[in-house]
Short mmCIF file of C-alpha atoms in Angstrom, two decimals:
data_model
loop_
_atom_site.label_atom_id
_atom_site.label_comp_id
_atom_site.label_asym_id
_atom_site.label_seq_id
_atom_site.Cartn_x
_atom_site.Cartn_y
_atom_site.Cartn_z
CA MET X 23 -5.40 101.50 78.08
CA THR X 24 -1.49 102.10 78.69
CA GLU X 25 -1.94 104.52 75.69
CA GLN X 26 -4.57 106.54 77.99
CA LEU X 27 -1.94 105.64 80.91
CA MET X 28 1.37 107.29 79.73
CA ALA X 29 -0.85 110.00 78.23
CA LYS X 30 -2.18 110.66 81.77
CA GLN X 31 1.78 110.26 83.20
CA GLU X 32 2.72 112.41 80.85
CA ARG X 33 0.69 115.18 81.97
CA ALA X 34 1.29 114.82 85.56
CA VAL X 35 4.89 115.09 84.55
CA ARG X 36 3.94 118.46 82.44
CA THR X 37 2.08 119.58 85.35
CA ARG X 38 4.60 119.31 88.30
CA ASP X 39 7.21 120.77 85.91
CA THR X 40 5.05 123.55 85.61
CA LEU X 41 4.25 124.18 88.86
CA ILE X 42 7.52 124.18 89.81
CA ARG X 43 8.26 126.75 87.81
CA SER X 44 5.21 128.66 88.59
CA ALA X 45 6.44 128.27 92.12
CA ALA X 46 9.68 129.75 91.62
CA GLU X 47 8.54 132.74 89.86
CA VAL X 48 5.97 133.91 92.47
CA PHE X 49 8.80 132.73 95.09
CA ASP X 50 10.79 135.49 92.78
CA ARG X 51 8.27 138.11 92.70
CA ASP X 52 7.10 138.24 96.32
CA GLY X 53 9.06 136.49 98.37
CA ILE X 54 9.05 133.00 99.85
CA SER X 55 7.26 133.82 103.03
CA THR X 56 4.18 135.93 101.31
CA ALA X 57 4.32 133.57 98.52
CA SER X 58 0.56 131.89 98.25
CA LEU X 59 -0.38 128.26 97.12
CA THR X 60 -3.04 130.14 95.61
CA ALA X 61 -0.92 132.59 93.05
CA ILE X 62 1.10 129.60 92.73
CA SER X 63 -2.08 127.56 90.99
CA SER X 64 -3.30 130.48 89.55
CA ARG X 65 0.07 131.38 87.27
CA ALA X 66 0.36 127.58 86.65
CA GLY X 67 -3.37 127.66 85.39
CA VAL X 68 -4.31 124.57 87.44
CA SER X 69 -6.78 124.36 90.78
CA ASN X 70 -5.33 124.22 93.97
CA GLY X 71 -6.45 120.69 93.74
CA ALA X 72 -4.42 119.96 91.51
CA LEU X 73 -1.64 121.29 93.17
CA HIS X 74 -2.16 119.46 96.51
CA PHE X 75 -1.72 115.97 94.53
CA HIS X 76 1.31 117.10 93.35
CA PHE X 77 2.86 118.79 96.65
CA ALA X 78 1.46 118.31 100.10
CA SER X 79 2.73 122.36 101.07
CA LYS X 80 3.93 125.32 100.34
CA ALA X 81 7.54 123.74 102.42
CA ALA X 82 7.16 120.69 100.04
CA LEU X 83 6.91 122.61 97.09
CA VAL X 84 10.31 125.45 98.60
CA ASP X 85 12.30 121.49 99.00
CA VAL X 86 11.32 120.15 95.53
CA VAL X 87 12.29 124.00 93.65
CA GLU X 88 15.59 124.05 95.64
CA GLU X 89 16.09 119.88 94.57
CA VAL X 90 15.66 121.11 90.57
CA ALA X 91 17.80 123.95 91.36
CA LEU X 92 20.42 121.86 92.62
CA THR X 93 20.42 119.78 89.25
CA ARG X 94 20.91 122.58 87.17
CA LEU X 95 23.49 124.19 89.43
CA LEU X 96 25.34 120.68 88.58
CA ALA X 97 24.72 120.49 84.82
CA VAL X 98 26.34 124.25 84.70
CA THR X 99 29.59 122.32 86.70
CA SER X 100 29.58 119.53 85.65
CA SER X 101 31.76 120.55 82.05
CA THR X 102 34.14 117.87 80.58
CA LEU X 103 37.64 119.49 80.40
CA PRO X 104 38.93 118.72 77.07
CA LEU X 105 42.23 117.75 75.84
CA GLY X 106 44.78 120.35 77.13
CA ALA X 107 42.73 122.38 78.41
CA SER X 108 43.44 124.58 81.42
CA HIS X 109 41.56 124.45 84.66
CA VAL X 110 41.34 128.22 85.22
CA GLN X 111 39.76 128.62 82.12
CA VAL X 112 37.53 126.41 82.56
CA LEU X 113 36.41 128.00 86.07
CA VAL X 114 36.11 131.71 83.74
CA ASP X 115 33.63 129.53 81.50
CA VAL X 116 31.48 128.19 84.68
CA THR X 117 31.35 132.08 86.20
CA HIS X 118 29.51 132.68 83.08
CA ALA X 119 27.67 129.40 82.00
CA LEU X 120 26.24 129.81 86.31
CA ALA X 121 25.83 134.08 85.25
CA ASP X 122 24.01 133.05 82.37
CA ALA X 123 22.14 130.66 83.96
CA LEU X 124 20.96 132.67 86.80
CA ARG X 125 19.93 135.16 84.53
CA ALA X 126 17.63 132.39 82.14
CA ASP X 127 16.39 130.45 84.73
CA VAL X 128 14.28 131.69 87.46
CA VAL X 129 14.04 127.97 89.20
CA LEU X 130 18.11 128.10 89.80
CA ARG X 131 17.99 131.81 90.55
CA VAL X 132 15.28 131.00 93.63
CA GLY X 133 17.50 128.03 94.40
CA PHE X 134 20.29 130.32 95.30
CA ALA X 135 18.22 132.95 96.94
CA LEU X 136 17.01 130.16 99.34
CA SER X 137 20.53 129.41 100.33
CA GLY X 138 20.28 132.76 101.83
CA GLU X 139 17.12 132.01 103.59
CA THR X 140 17.37 132.06 107.86
CA SER X 141 14.21 131.45 108.48
CA ARG X 142 13.81 128.01 106.93
CA ALA X 143 15.94 124.43 107.68
CA ARG X 144 17.96 123.66 104.40
CA ARG X 145 18.04 120.48 102.53
CA VAL X 146 20.44 121.56 100.16
CA ASP X 147 23.01 124.80 100.15
CA LEU X 148 23.40 125.76 96.12
CA ARG X 149 25.80 128.16 97.29
CA GLU X 150 27.77 126.10 99.52
CA ARG X 151 28.09 123.72 96.60
CA TRP X 152 29.26 126.41 93.95
CA ARG X 153 32.02 126.88 96.43
CA CYS X 154 33.01 124.07 96.65
CA TRP X 155 33.14 123.53 93.03
CA VAL X 156 35.21 126.36 92.89
CA GLU X 157 38.09 125.35 95.59
CA GLU X 158 38.31 122.12 94.64
CA THR X 159 38.73 123.62 90.46
CA LEU X 160 41.55 125.84 91.84
CA GLN X 161 43.14 122.51 93.73
CA GLN X 162 42.97 121.25 89.93
CA ALA X 163 44.90 124.10 88.44
CA GLU X 164 47.16 124.39 91.68
CA ALA X 165 48.36 120.37 91.07
CA GLU X 166 49.29 121.35 86.91
CA GLY X 167 51.56 124.11 87.83
CA GLU X 168 48.24 127.09 86.91
CA LEU X 169 48.91 129.00 89.34
CA CYS X 170 51.30 131.91 90.58
CA ARG X 171 53.21 130.77 93.54
CA GLY X 172 51.99 132.06 97.08
CA ALA X 173 48.52 131.95 95.47
CA GLU X 174 46.44 131.17 98.65
CA ILE X 175 43.06 128.83 96.88
CA ARG X 176 41.16 129.49 100.01
CA ASP X 177 41.83 133.28 99.32
CA VAL X 178 41.00 132.88 95.52
CA GLY X 179 37.84 130.94 96.57
CA THR X 180 36.49 133.52 98.40
CA ALA X 181 36.82 136.01 96.02
CA VAL X 182 35.41 134.41 93.32
CA VAL X 183 32.37 133.09 95.42
CA ALA X 184 31.95 136.29 97.02
CA ALA X 185 31.63 138.02 93.49
CA THR X 186 29.79 135.23 91.61
CA VAL X 187 27.19 135.25 94.95
CA GLY X 188 27.38 139.01 94.72
CA PHE X 189 26.07 139.40 91.11
CA GLU X 190 23.12 137.34 92.10
CA VAL X 191 21.51 139.07 94.11
CA LEU X 192 22.27 142.71 92.72
CA GLY X 193 20.55 140.83 89.46
CA VAL X 194 17.56 140.70 91.19
CA ARG X 195 17.58 143.71 90.30
CA ASP X 196 19.62 144.83 87.67
CA SER X 197 20.23 142.45 85.48
CA THR X 198 23.63 144.26 84.26
CA TRP X 199 25.38 142.53 86.71
CA LEU X 200 24.49 138.90 85.86
CA ALA X 201 25.58 140.23 81.93
CA ALA X 202 28.96 138.64 80.19
CA SER X 203 30.69 141.96 80.65
CA THR X 204 30.87 142.63 84.51
CA VAL X 205 31.70 138.93 84.69
CA ALA X 206 34.63 139.43 82.38
CA ARG X 207 35.92 142.30 84.16
CA PHE X 208 36.18 140.82 87.43
CA TRP X 209 38.07 138.11 85.93
CA ARG X 210 40.46 140.93 84.30
CA LEU X 211 41.24 141.87 88.18
CA LEU X 212 41.62 138.90 89.44
CA LEU X 213 43.98 137.05 87.08
CA PRO X 214 46.89 139.17 86.85
CA SER X 215 47.36 138.63 90.53
CA LEU X 216 46.51 134.10 90.56
CA VAL X 217 47.79 133.45 86.56
CA PRO X 218 51.77 133.58 86.00
CA ALA X 219 52.51 135.79 83.60
CA VAL X 220 53.74 133.30 80.72
CA ARG X 221 49.84 131.89 81.16
CA LEU X 222 48.27 135.31 81.55
CA ALA X 223 47.76 135.62 77.68
CA GLY X 224 46.11 132.30 77.11
CA ILE X 225 43.40 132.70 79.76
CA GLU X 226 40.37 134.42 77.85
CA ALA X 227 38.63 136.88 80.74
CA GLY X 228 35.46 136.59 78.31
CA GLY X 229 35.36 133.14 78.15
CA THR X 230 35.19 130.56 75.78
CA ARG X 231 31.86 129.32 74.84
CA SER X 232 29.27 130.50 73.42
CA PRO X 233 26.53 130.81 75.60
#
């Protein structure tokens, strides 16, 4: 009996996960406002009844997609700083990791898109969470003397967030906006005004981690 119950619970978890991904795919394809629960259940390969067992409404499903997207953003930004590593390099590396994740993960991509929706009250705001992380990392870099004297953290943070969110929006139609080469070009443009010349050679604009 216990094994049967565990198997049933595992199937329920798999169905819920499939519905979340299918919802994100339909939202990504059709838009939030026009996406239908029938299309989502059909894509997930389950009945409408099974969908309603897990989610009472489309609004509830949208909220869960947003929450799951947040956990995936936090996974991208929760990098442990290696001993002696530059905070600026971590920032560069994480922007590359975020671009990779946005290109590959439809749930994360839709979560970011939901931050731009004005037709609903947001429970979480992925773009705002990203902005906070960028500014915190820049503050840490400043505290370690990694930035040029006079570099304005707020201005640099604005540039980084504007660029990465812009890549996210443009990447919906053309994935090359989320390519590593695009992110690297941005950093090659910004780094000389952010990092002292003596440190510049030690920063890899293309990132130091494998995707």
